[in-house]
CSV table of C-alpha atoms and ligand atoms in Angstrom, one decimal:
chain,number,residue,atom,x,y,z
Q,1,MET,CA,0.0,0.0,0.0
Q,2,LYS,CA,1.0,3.6,-0.3
Q,3,VAL,CA,1.5,5.3,3.0
Q,4,THR,CA,2.3,8.9,4.1
Q,5,VAL,CA,4.1,9.5,7.4
Q,6,VAL,CA,4.2,13.0,8.8
Q,7,GLY,CA,7.0,13.6,11.3
Q,8,GLY,CA,10.4,12.0,10.9
Q,9,GLY,CA,11.4,11.6,14.5
Q,10,TYR,CA,11.8,8.4,16.6
Q,11,VAL,CA,8.3,7.2,15.9
Q,12,GLY,CA,7.8,8.6,12.3
Q,13,LEU,CA,11.1,7.3,11.1
Q,14,THR,CA,10.7,3.9,12.6
Q,15,THR,CA,7.1,3.7,11.2
Q,16,GLY,CA,8.3,4.7,7.8
Q,17,VAL,CA,11.3,2.4,7.5
Q,18,CYS,CA,9.4,-0.6,8.9
Q,19,PHE,CA,6.4,-0.1,6.6
Q,20,SER,CA,8.8,0.1,3.6
Q,21,HIS,CA,10.6,-3.0,4.9
Q,22,LEU,CA,7.2,-4.8,5.0
Q,23,GLY,CA,6.7,-3.9,1.3
Q,24,HIS,CA,4.6,-0.7,1.5
Q,25,GLU,CA,5.5,2.4,-0.5
Q,26,VAL,CA,6.2,5.2,1.9
Q,27,ILE,CA,6.8,8.9,1.9
Q,28,VAL,CA,8.0,10.6,5.1
Q,29,VAL,CA,7.2,14.3,5.5
Q,30,GLU,CA,9.6,16.0,7.9
Q,31,LYS,CA,9.8,19.8,8.3
Q,32,ILE,CA,13.5,20.0,9.1
Q,33,PRO,CA,15.3,20.2,5.8
Q,34,GLU,CA,18.7,19.0,7.3
Q,35,LYS,CA,17.0,15.8,8.6
Q,36,VAL,CA,15.5,15.2,5.1
Q,37,GLN,CA,18.8,15.6,3.4
Q,38,MET,CA,20.5,13.2,5.8
Q,39,LEU,CA,17.7,10.6,5.3
Q,40,ARG,CA,17.9,10.9,1.5
Q,41,ASP,CA,21.6,10.2,1.9
Q,42,GLY,CA,20.8,7.0,3.9
Q,43,LYS,CA,22.0,8.5,7.2
Q,44,SER,CA,19.7,8.4,10.3
Q,45,PRO,CA,19.6,11.6,12.3
Q,46,ILE,CA,19.0,9.5,15.4
Q,47,TYR,CA,20.7,6.4,16.9
Q,48,GLU,CA,18.4,3.4,16.9
Q,49,PRO,CA,19.7,-0.1,16.4
Q,50,GLY,CA,18.9,-1.5,13.0
Q,51,LEU,CA,17.2,1.7,11.8
Q,52,GLU,CA,19.9,2.9,9.4
Q,53,GLU,CA,20.1,-0.6,7.7
Q,54,LEU,CA,16.3,-0.6,7.0
Q,55,LEU,CA,16.5,3.0,5.8
Q,56,GLN,CA,19.2,2.1,3.3
Q,57,GLU,CA,17.2,-1.0,2.3
Q,58,GLY,CA,14.1,1.1,1.6
Q,59,LEU,CA,16.1,3.7,-0.4
Q,60,ARG,CA,17.8,0.9,-2.4
Q,61,LYS,CA,14.5,-0.7,-3.2
Q,62,LYS,CA,13.0,2.7,-3.9
Q,63,ARG,CA,10.2,2.0,-1.4
Q,64,ILE,CA,10.8,5.1,0.8
Q,65,SER,CA,11.4,8.7,0.1
Q,66,PHE,CA,11.6,11.9,2.1
Q,67,THR,CA,10.2,15.4,1.6
Q,68,THR,CA,9.7,18.7,3.5
Q,69,ASP,CA,6.6,19.3,1.3
Q,70,LEU,CA,3.3,18.2,2.9
Q,71,MET,CA,1.5,18.7,-0.4
Q,72,GLU,CA,3.8,16.1,-2.0
Q,73,GLY,CA,3.2,13.8,0.9
Q,74,LEU,CA,-0.6,14.2,0.8
Q,75,SER,CA,-0.8,13.6,-3.0
Q,76,PHE,CA,1.3,10.4,-2.6
Q,77,SER,CA,-1.3,8.4,-0.7
Q,78,ASP,CA,-4.7,8.3,1.0
Q,79,VAL,CA,-3.4,7.2,4.4
Q,80,ILE,CA,-1.6,9.7,6.6
Q,81,PHE,CA,0.1,8.6,9.8
Q,82,ILE,CA,0.5,11.6,12.1
Q,83,CYS,CA,3.8,11.1,14.0
Q,84,VAL,CA,4.6,14.6,15.1
Q,85,GLY,CA,5.6,15.6,18.7
Q,86,THR,CA,3.1,16.1,21.5
Q,87,PRO,CA,5.2,17.8,24.1
Q,88,GLN,CA,3.8,19.1,27.4
Q,89,ASN,CA,2.3,22.5,28.1
Q,90,PRO,CA,3.4,24.4,31.3
Q,91,ASP,CA,0.2,23.1,33.0
Q,92,GLY,CA,1.1,19.5,32.2
Q,93,SER,CA,-1.5,19.0,29.5
Q,94,ALA,CA,-0.4,17.8,26.0
Q,95,ASP,CA,0.6,20.6,23.6
Q,96,LEU,CA,-1.2,19.5,20.4
Q,97,HIS,CA,-0.3,22.4,18.1
Q,98,GLN,CA,1.8,20.1,15.8
Q,99,VAL,CA,-1.1,17.7,15.4
Q,100,GLU,CA,-3.5,20.6,14.8
Q,101,GLU,CA,-1.1,22.0,12.2
Q,102,VAL,CA,-1.1,18.7,10.2
Q,103,ALA,CA,-4.9,18.6,10.4
Q,104,ILE,CA,-5.3,22.2,9.1
Q,105,GLN,CA,-2.8,21.7,6.3
Q,106,THR,CA,-4.3,18.4,5.3
Q,107,ALA,CA,-7.8,19.9,5.3
Q,108,LYS,CA,-6.7,22.7,3.0
Q,109,LEU,CA,-4.9,20.5,0.6
Q,110,MET,CA,-7.0,17.4,0.3
Q,111,ASP,CA,-9.1,16.9,-2.8
Q,112,SER,CA,-10.0,13.2,-2.4
Q,113,TYR,CA,-10.7,10.7,0.4
Q,114,LYS,CA,-8.0,10.7,3.2
Q,115,LEU,CA,-7.6,8.6,6.3
Q,116,LEU,CA,-5.7,10.5,9.1
Q,117,VAL,CA,-4.2,8.1,11.6
Q,118,GLU,CA,-3.0,9.4,15.0
Q,119,LYS,CA,0.1,7.5,15.9
Q,120,SER,CA,1.4,10.3,18.2
Q,121,THR,CA,0.3,9.9,21.8
Q,122,VAL,CA,-2.7,12.2,22.3
Q,123,PRO,CA,-5.3,12.7,25.0
Q,124,VAL,CA,-8.6,10.9,24.7
Q,125,ASN,CA,-11.0,12.4,22.2
Q,126,THR,CA,-8.3,14.2,20.3
Q,127,HIS,CA,-9.7,12.5,17.2
Q,128,LYS,CA,-12.8,14.6,17.6
Q,129,LEU,CA,-10.8,17.8,17.6
Q,130,ILE,CA,-9.0,16.6,14.4
Q,131,LYS,CA,-12.3,15.9,12.7
Q,132,LYS,CA,-13.7,19.3,13.7
Q,133,THR,CA,-10.6,21.0,12.5
Q,134,VAL,CA,-10.5,19.2,9.1
Q,135,LYS,CA,-14.2,20.0,8.6
Q,136,ARG,CA,-13.5,23.7,9.5
Q,137,TYR,CA,-10.6,24.2,7.1
Q,138,MET,CA,-11.4,21.9,4.2
Q,139,LYS,CA,-11.7,23.6,0.8
Q,140,LYS,CA,-13.4,20.8,-1.0
Q,141,ASN,CA,-16.2,18.7,0.5
Q,142,VAL,CA,-14.5,15.3,0.3
Q,143,GLU,CA,-14.9,12.2,2.6
Q,144,PHE,CA,-12.3,11.6,5.3
Q,145,ASP,CA,-11.8,9.4,8.4
Q,146,VAL,CA,-9.8,9.9,11.5
Q,147,ALA,CA,-8.4,6.8,13.3
Q,148,SER,CA,-6.3,6.2,16.3
Q,149,ASN,CA,-3.3,3.7,16.1
Q,150,PRO,CA,-1.1,4.5,19.1
Q,151,GLU,CA,2.5,3.5,19.0
Q,152,PHE,CA,4.0,1.4,21.8
Q,153,LEU,CA,7.7,1.1,20.6
Q,154,ARG,CA,10.5,1.7,23.0
Q,155,GLU,CA,13.5,3.7,22.1
Q,156,GLY,CA,16.6,1.4,22.0
Q,157,SER,CA,14.5,-1.5,20.5
Q,158,ALA,CA,12.2,0.5,18.3
Q,159,ILE,CA,12.6,-1.5,15.1
Q,160,LYS,CA,12.0,-4.9,16.9
Q,161,ASP,CA,9.1,-3.4,18.9
Q,162,PHE,CA,7.5,-2.1,15.7
Q,163,LEU,CA,7.9,-5.3,13.7
Q,164,GLU,CA,7.0,-7.7,16.6
Q,165,PRO,CA,4.7,-5.8,18.8
Q,166,ASP,CA,2.8,-7.4,21.7
Q,167,ARG,CA,-0.4,-6.0,20.2
Q,168,ILE,CA,-1.7,-3.4,17.7
Q,169,VAL,CA,-4.5,-1.1,18.7
Q,170,ILE,CA,-6.7,0.4,16.1
Q,171,GLY,CA,-9.6,2.8,16.8
Q,172,VAL,CA,-11.9,3.4,13.9
Q,173,GLU,CA,-15.3,4.8,13.1
Q,174,SER,CA,-15.9,3.4,9.6
Q,175,GLU,CA,-15.5,0.1,7.7
Q,176,ARG,CA,-13.5,1.9,5.1
Q,177,ALA,CA,-10.9,3.0,7.6
Q,178,LYS,CA,-10.9,-0.4,9.2
Q,179,SER,CA,-10.2,-2.3,6.0
Q,180,ILE,CA,-7.4,0.1,5.0
Q,181,LEU,CA,-5.6,-0.4,8.3
Q,182,GLU,CA,-6.3,-4.2,8.2
Q,183,GLU,CA,-4.5,-4.3,4.9
Q,184,ILE,CA,-1.6,-2.2,6.1
Q,185,TYR,CA,-1.1,-4.5,9.1
Q,186,LYS,CA,-2.1,-7.8,7.5
Q,187,ASN,CA,1.2,-9.5,7.9
Q,188,PHE,CA,1.5,-9.0,11.7
Q,189,LYS,CA,1.0,-12.1,13.9
Q,190,CYS,CA,0.2,-10.3,17.1
Q,191,PRO,CA,-3.4,-9.7,18.4
Q,192,ILE,CA,-5.0,-6.7,16.7
Q,193,ILE,CA,-7.5,-4.9,18.9
Q,194,PHE,CA,-10.2,-3.0,16.8
Q,195,THR,CA,-12.1,-0.5,18.9
Q,196,ASP,CA,-13.4,3.0,18.8
Q,197,PRO,CA,-10.8,5.9,18.6
Q,198,SER,CA,-11.5,7.2,22.2
Q,199,THR,CA,-10.7,3.7,23.6
Q,200,ALA,CA,-7.6,3.4,21.5
Q,201,GLU,CA,-6.3,6.8,22.6
Q,202,LEU,CA,-7.0,5.9,26.2
Q,203,ILE,CA,-5.2,2.5,25.9
Q,204,LYS,CA,-2.0,4.3,25.1
Q,205,HIS,CA,-2.1,6.8,28.0
Q,206,ALA,CA,-3.3,4.2,30.5
Q,207,SER,CA,-0.5,1.8,29.4
Q,208,ASN,CA,2.3,4.4,29.9
Q,209,ALA,CA,0.9,5.6,33.2
Q,210,PHE,CA,0.7,1.9,34.4
Q,211,LEU,CA,4.3,1.2,33.4
Q,212,ALA,CA,5.5,4.4,35.2
Q,213,LEU,CA,3.5,3.2,38.2
Q,214,LYS,CA,5.3,-0.1,38.2
Q,215,ILE,CA,8.7,1.6,38.3
Q,216,SER,CA,7.7,4.0,41.0
Q,217,PHE,CA,6.3,1.2,43.0
Q,218,ILE,CA,9.5,-0.8,42.9
Q,219,ASN,CA,11.5,2.3,43.7
Q,220,MET,CA,9.4,2.8,46.8
Q,221,VAL,CA,10.0,-0.8,47.8
Q,222,ALA,CA,13.7,-0.2,47.2
Q,223,ASP,CA,13.7,2.6,49.7
Q,224,LEU,CA,12.2,0.2,52.3
Q,225,CYS,CA,14.7,-2.5,51.4
Q,226,GLU,CA,17.6,-0.1,52.2
Q,227,LYS,CA,16.1,0.6,55.6
Q,228,VAL,CA,15.3,-3.0,56.6
Q,229,GLY,CA,18.2,-4.8,55.1
Q,230,ALA,CA,16.4,-6.6,52.2
Q,231,ASP,CA,17.4,-6.9,48.5
Q,232,VAL,CA,15.1,-5.2,46.0
Q,233,GLU,CA,16.4,-7.2,43.1
Q,234,LEU,CA,15.3,-10.4,44.8
Q,235,VAL,CA,12.0,-8.8,45.9
Q,236,ALA,CA,11.4,-7.9,42.2
Q,237,GLN,CA,12.3,-11.3,41.1
Q,238,GLY,CA,10.0,-12.9,43.6
Q,239,MET,CA,7.2,-10.7,42.6
Q,240,GLY,CA,7.8,-11.0,38.9
Q,241,TYR,CA,7.4,-14.8,38.8
Q,242,ASP,CA,3.8,-14.1,39.6
Q,243,LYS,CA,2.2,-14.0,36.1
Q,244,ARG,CA,-0.4,-11.5,37.3
Q,245,ILE,CA,2.5,-9.1,38.1
Q,246,GLY,CA,5.1,-9.9,35.5
Q,247,LYS,CA,8.9,-9.4,35.5
Q,248,GLU,CA,9.1,-6.3,33.3
Q,249,PHE,CA,9.4,-2.8,34.6
Q,250,LEU,CA,10.3,-3.8,38.1
Q,251,LYS,CA,13.8,-2.4,38.0
Q,252,ALA,CA,14.7,-0.1,40.9
Q,253,GLY,CA,17.0,2.8,40.1
Q,254,ILE,CA,17.1,6.6,39.6
Q,255,GLY,CA,13.7,6.7,38.1
Q,256,TRP,CA,12.0,7.0,34.7
Q,257,GLY,CA,12.8,9.7,32.2
Q,258,GLY,CA,12.7,10.0,28.4
Q,259,SER,CA,10.5,11.9,26.0
Q,260,CYS,CA,7.3,9.9,26.8
Q,261,PHE,CA,6.7,8.8,30.5
Q,262,PRO,CA,7.2,12.3,32.1
Q,263,LYS,CA,4.9,14.1,29.7
Q,264,ASP,CA,2.4,11.3,29.3
Q,265,VAL,CA,2.0,10.8,33.0
Q,266,LYS,CA,1.5,14.5,33.5
Q,267,ALA,CA,-1.0,14.6,30.6
Q,268,PHE,CA,-2.9,11.6,31.9
Q,269,TYR,CA,-3.2,13.3,35.3
Q,270,ARG,CA,-4.5,16.5,33.6
Q,271,ILE,CA,-7.1,14.4,31.7
Q,272,GLY,CA,-8.3,12.9,34.9
Q,273,ILE,CA,-8.5,16.2,36.7
Q,274,ASP,CA,-10.2,17.9,33.7
Q,275,HIS,CA,-12.9,15.2,33.8
Q,276,GLY,CA,-13.4,15.4,37.5
Q,277,VAL,CA,-11.9,12.0,38.2
Q,278,ASP,CA,-9.6,11.4,41.2
Q,279,PHE,CA,-6.2,10.7,39.7
Q,280,SER,CA,-4.2,11.3,42.8
Q,281,LEU,CA,-2.6,7.9,42.4
Q,282,ILE,CA,-1.0,9.2,39.2
Q,283,LYS,CA,0.3,12.3,41.0
Q,284,GLU,CA,2.0,10.0,43.6
Q,285,VAL,CA,3.6,8.0,40.8
Q,286,GLU,CA,5.2,11.2,39.6
Q,287,ARG,CA,6.2,12.4,43.0
Q,288,VAL,CA,8.0,9.2,43.9
Q,289,ASN,CA,9.9,9.5,40.6
Q,290,GLU,CA,10.8,13.1,41.2
Q,291,ARG,CA,12.3,12.2,44.6
Q,292,ARG,CA,14.7,9.7,43.1
Q,293,ILE,CA,17.1,12.5,42.0
Q,294,ASP,CA,17.4,14.0,45.5
Q,295,GLN,CA,17.8,10.5,47.0
Q,296,PHE,CA,20.6,9.7,44.5
Q,297,ILE,CA,22.4,13.0,45.2
Q,298,ASP,CA,22.1,12.2,49.0
Q,299,LYS,CA,23.6,8.8,48.3
Q,300,VAL,CA,26.5,10.3,46.4
Q,301,LYS,CA,27.1,12.7,49.3
Q,302,SER,CA,27.0,10.0,51.9
Q,303,ALA,CA,29.5,8.1,49.8
Q,304,VAL,CA,32.0,10.8,49.0
Q,305,TRP,CA,31.2,13.2,51.8
Q,306,SER,CA,31.3,16.7,50.2
Q,307,VAL,CA,31.1,16.8,46.4
Q,308,ARG,CA,32.7,20.3,46.3
Q,309,GLY,CA,36.1,20.1,44.7
Q,310,LYS,CA,35.7,16.4,43.9
Q,311,THR,CA,36.1,14.9,40.4
Q,312,LEU,CA,33.3,12.6,39.6
Q,313,ALA,CA,33.2,10.2,36.7
Q,314,VAL,CA,29.8,9.7,35.2
Q,315,TRP,CA,28.9,6.7,33.0
Q,316,GLY,CA,25.7,7.0,31.0
Q,317,LEU,CA,23.8,10.1,29.9
Q,318,SER,CA,21.0,8.8,27.8
Q,319,PHE,CA,17.7,8.1,29.6
Q,320,LYS,CA,18.0,4.4,28.8
Q,321,PRO,CA,20.6,2.2,27.0
Q,322,ASN,CA,20.7,1.8,23.2
Q,323,THR,CA,19.6,5.3,22.4
Q,324,ASP,CA,21.1,8.7,22.0
Q,325,ASP,CA,18.0,10.4,23.4
Q,326,ILE,CA,18.6,12.5,26.5
Q,327,ARG,CA,15.1,14.1,26.7
Q,328,GLU,CA,14.2,14.2,30.4
Q,329,ALA,CA,17.1,11.9,31.2
Q,330,PRO,CA,17.9,11.7,35.0
Q,331,SER,CA,21.5,12.5,34.1
Q,332,ILE,CA,20.5,16.1,33.2
Q,333,LYS,CA,19.2,16.8,36.7
Q,334,ILE,CA,21.9,14.9,38.5
Q,335,ILE,CA,24.8,16.6,36.6
Q,336,THR,CA,23.2,20.0,37.0
Q,337,ARG,CA,23.1,19.4,40.8
Q,338,LEU,CA,26.6,18.1,41.0
Q,339,LEU,CA,28.0,21.1,39.0
Q,340,LYS,CA,26.0,23.5,41.2
Q,341,GLU,CA,27.4,22.0,44.3
Q,342,GLY,CA,31.0,22.5,43.1
Q,343,ALA,CA,32.0,19.1,41.6
Q,344,THR,CA,34.0,18.5,38.5
Q,345,VAL,CA,32.2,16.0,36.2
Q,346,ARG,CA,33.9,13.8,33.6
Q,347,ALA,CA,31.2,12.1,31.6
Q,348,TYR,CA,31.1,9.3,29.1
Q,349,ASP,CA,28.2,7.8,27.1
Q,350,PRO,CA,28.5,5.4,24.1
Q,351,LYS,CA,25.9,7.4,22.0
Q,352,ALA,CA,24.5,10.4,23.8
Q,353,MET,CA,27.5,12.6,24.3
Q,354,GLU,CA,26.8,14.8,21.2
Q,355,ASN,CA,23.3,15.5,22.3
Q,356,PHE,CA,24.4,16.2,25.9
Q,357,ARG,CA,27.2,18.5,24.8
Q,358,ARG,CA,24.7,20.7,23.0
Q,359,LEU,CA,22.9,21.2,26.3
Q,360,PHE,CA,26.0,21.3,28.5
Q,361,PRO,CA,29.0,22.6,26.5
Q,362,GLU,CA,32.4,21.4,27.7
Q,363,GLY,CA,33.9,23.8,30.3
Q,364,LYS,CA,36.2,23.9,33.2
Q,365,ASP,CA,33.9,21.8,35.4
Q,366,LEU,CA,32.5,19.5,32.8
Q,367,SER,CA,34.4,17.4,30.2
Q,368,TYR,CA,33.5,14.5,28.0
Q,369,ALA,CA,35.8,11.5,27.8
Q,370,PRO,CA,36.6,9.6,24.6
Q,371,ASP,CA,36.1,6.2,26.3
Q,372,PRO,CA,34.7,5.0,29.7
Q,373,TYR,CA,38.2,4.4,31.2
Q,374,LYS,CA,39.5,7.9,30.4
Q,375,ALA,CA,36.6,9.3,32.4
Q,376,LEU,CA,37.9,7.6,35.5
Q,377,GLU,CA,41.5,8.8,35.6
Q,378,GLY,CA,42.1,10.3,39.0
Q,379,ALA,CA,38.4,10.6,39.8
Q,380,GLN,CA,37.2,10.2,43.4
Q,381,ALA,CA,34.1,8.2,42.5
Q,382,LEU,CA,32.3,6.7,39.5
Q,383,LEU,CA,28.5,7.3,39.2
Q,384,ILE,CA,26.5,5.0,36.9
Q,385,LEU,CA,23.4,6.6,35.4
Q,386,THR,CA,22.5,4.4,32.4
Q,387,GLU,CA,22.7,0.6,32.2
Q,388,TRP,CA,24.6,0.2,28.9
Q,389,GLU,CA,25.8,-3.3,28.2
Q,390,ASP,CA,29.4,-2.1,27.8
Q,391,PHE,CA,29.4,-0.9,31.4
Q,392,LYS,CA,28.2,-4.3,32.6
Q,393,LYS,CA,31.2,-5.9,30.9
Q,394,ALA,CA,33.7,-3.3,32.2
Q,395,ASP,CA,37.2,-4.4,33.2
Q,396,LEU,CA,36.7,-3.8,36.9
Q,397,SER,CA,40.4,-4.2,37.9
Q,398,ARG,CA,41.2,-1.4,35.4
Q,399,VAL,CA,38.3,0.6,36.8
Q,400,LYS,CA,39.8,0.2,40.3
Q,401,GLU,CA,43.3,1.1,39.2
Q,402,LEU,CA,42.2,4.3,37.4
Q,403,LEU,CA,39.9,5.7,40.1
Q,404,GLU,CA,41.8,7.6,42.8
Q,405,VAL,CA,39.3,6.2,45.3
Q,406,PRO,CA,37.5,3.0,44.3
Q,407,ILE,CA,34.0,4.3,45.0
Q,408,ILE,CA,31.1,3.4,42.7
Q,409,ILE,CA,27.6,4.8,43.2
Q,410,ASP,CA,25.5,2.7,40.8
Q,411,GLY,CA,22.0,4.2,40.1
Q,412,ARG,CA,21.1,1.2,37.9
Q,413,ASN,CA,22.2,-1.8,40.0
Q,414,ILE,CA,24.4,-3.3,37.2
Q,415,PHE,CA,26.8,-5.1,39.5
Q,416,ASP,CA,26.6,-7.7,42.2
Q,417,PRO,CA,27.3,-5.9,45.5
Q,418,ASN,CA,29.0,-8.7,47.2
Q,419,GLU,CA,31.3,-9.3,44.3
Q,420,MET,CA,32.1,-5.5,44.1
Q,421,ASN,CA,33.0,-5.5,47.8
Q,422,ARG,CA,35.2,-8.6,47.3
Q,423,LEU,CA,37.0,-6.7,44.6
Q,424,GLY,CA,37.7,-3.9,47.0
Q,425,PHE,CA,35.2,-1.3,45.8
Q,426,GLU,CA,33.1,0.8,48.1
Q,427,TYR,CA,29.9,0.0,46.1
Q,428,TYR,CA,26.7,1.8,46.7
Q,429,CYS,CA,23.5,0.8,44.8
Q,430,ILE,CA,19.8,1.1,45.0
Q,431,GLY,CA,17.7,-1.0,47.4
Q,432,ARG,CA,20.4,-3.6,48.0
Q,433,ASN,CA,22.2,-3.9,51.2
Q,434,THR,CA,26.0,-4.2,50.9
Q,435,THR,CA,27.7,-4.2,54.3
Q,436,LEU,CA,28.8,-0.6,53.5
Q,437,GLN,CA,25.3,0.6,52.6
Q,438,LYS,CA,23.9,-0.9,55.8
Q,439,ASN,CA,26.3,1.4,57.8
Q,440,MET,CA,25.0,4.4,55.9
Q,441,TYR,CA,21.6,4.3,57.5
K,1,LIG,P1,10.2,13.6,17.7
K,1,LIG,O1,10.3,14.9,18.4
K,1,LIG,O2,11.5,12.7,17.7
K,1,LIG,O3,9.7,13.7,16.2
K,1,LIG,C1,8.7,14.5,15.8
K,1,LIG,C2,9.1,15.0,14.4
K,1,LIG,O4,8.0,15.6,13.8
K,1,LIG,C3,10.2,16.1,14.5
K,1,LIG,O5,11.3,15.6,13.6
K,1,LIG,C4,9.6,17.3,13.9
K,1,LIG,O6,10.5,18.1,13.2
K,1,LIG,C5,8.5,16.7,13.0
K,1,LIG,N1,7.4,17.6,12.7
K,1,LIG,C6,6.6,18.4,13.6
K,1,LIG,N2,5.7,19.0,12.9
K,1,LIG,C7,5.7,18.6,11.6
K,1,LIG,C8,5.0,19.0,10.4
K,1,LIG,N3,4.0,19.8,10.4
K,1,LIG,N4,5.4,18.4,9.2
K,1,LIG,C9,6.5,17.6,9.2
K,1,LIG,N5,7.2,17.2,10.3
K,1,LIG,C10,6.8,17.7,11.5
K,1,LIG,O7,9.1,12.8,18.5
K,1,LIG,P2,8.9,11.2,18.7
K,1,LIG,O8,9.7,10.8,19.8
K,1,LIG,O9,9.0,10.6,17.4
K,1,LIG,O10,7.4,11.2,19.2
K,1,LIG,C11,6.3,11.5,18.3
K,1,LIG,C12,5.0,11.1,19.0
K,1,LIG,O11,5.0,9.7,19.2
K,1,LIG,C13,4.8,11.8,20.3
K,1,LIG,O12,3.4,12.0,20.5
K,1,LIG,C14,5.3,10.7,21.3
K,1,LIG,O13,4.7,10.8,22.6
K,1,LIG,C15,4.8,9.4,20.6
K,1,LIG,N6,5.6,8.3,21.0
K,1,LIG,C16,6.9,8.3,21.2
K,1,LIG,C17,7.7,7.2,21.5
K,1,LIG,C18,9.2,7.3,21.7
K,1,LIG,O14,9.7,6.3,22.3
K,1,LIG,N7,9.8,8.3,21.3
K,1,LIG,C19,7.0,6.0,21.6
K,1,LIG,C20,5.6,5.9,21.4
K,1,LIG,C21,4.9,7.1,21.1
């Protein structure tokens, strides 16, 4: 089928290259010309495992093209996947102006049937606003549908998640829209839930809020583990074997970040409030997460005493492994605090340093190391903020040799505390009681 994707970011690009990989003919409309040029040259503007290969495959087979021109995109096909950003407004609600802009432009340009598909994460009933807007701005009276097809991919495994999802959710109001989307997704083996657009929109927000809740829950349990001498990793394991709970998203640490959970949890809370529903549970989920940063800073201070004048190595800047995305990454808040309190930070990340450098240019107190070991030289402690595989496989005797003081404060629990103590590290982690950590409380 012919498919138009509007927005060439993490979701739009993944959607575009995966649809072309599945045999559809795709055009991606992206408003930033530099991104479009890179994509036409077969280079991905973002790091996502496997994405560049599929992009090049699509270009080679002439199944994907890129443009800045929405008119070109709209005349290419009848199905338009809206994959633009939906950031947060100052009051926490979702800022939908990018979605509105696509709806207005589409309305003005369309001269035959179009199916607009929301893939961006939007509040429940946004499809109604899109419909109203299209009707308001359309120049020719043509038929159109609006459908909801929320995306559940995770950065770092976006291609796999897109091609092998747990489920596909499709909210439609007409048989015509249903059969078009059925055809597009016909080769997928997973369950496909057909429902109305409001339910589909809600499934996405409720899913993200629930996942955030799981993480906040286990972080709360981790706090208790530290106080009572229990091990949160084993508590999570013991809980996770219960099929009703499941193993995923029970990893204690420095909290959730990224471009989705923070804004989606806030937006979901606003939706509840706006409809007079008691969503205080969601507020608590957010509050528990916000506290993680202060708690981690306290842990660093308990470990090294004063941070002023200390050189601290930081491993991991991206909000999760396998991505270069630093949007709302805990590293931003943690490094800001450390610098403010007078520390010198030497950071390393396998993929996210370029993005981080744009926010925090190198200076006298902050530098970026070319490899993880260079970051350690003469530092008084190592802080681990992202659980990259490379860090798990680090040569620990070299780490110990390079640090001036062998202190590791691990915000992601990537090492075994007993083993670390045996190797001679002062190892502090989250919700696990090393002998040292017990003495801190
Ligand atoms: P992004 O910021 O990476 O990408 C959005 C892109 O849309 C940008 O490149 C922007 O330039 C482009 N754009 C905006 N308006 C445009 C227009 N009028 N015409 C053409 N291009 C336009 O955002 P993202 O991370 O891809 O997220 C997109 C949506 O998908 C959001 O609603 C997000 O919540 C949702 N989502 C994201 C993820 C994720 O992991 N990133 C997962 C599931 C859902």
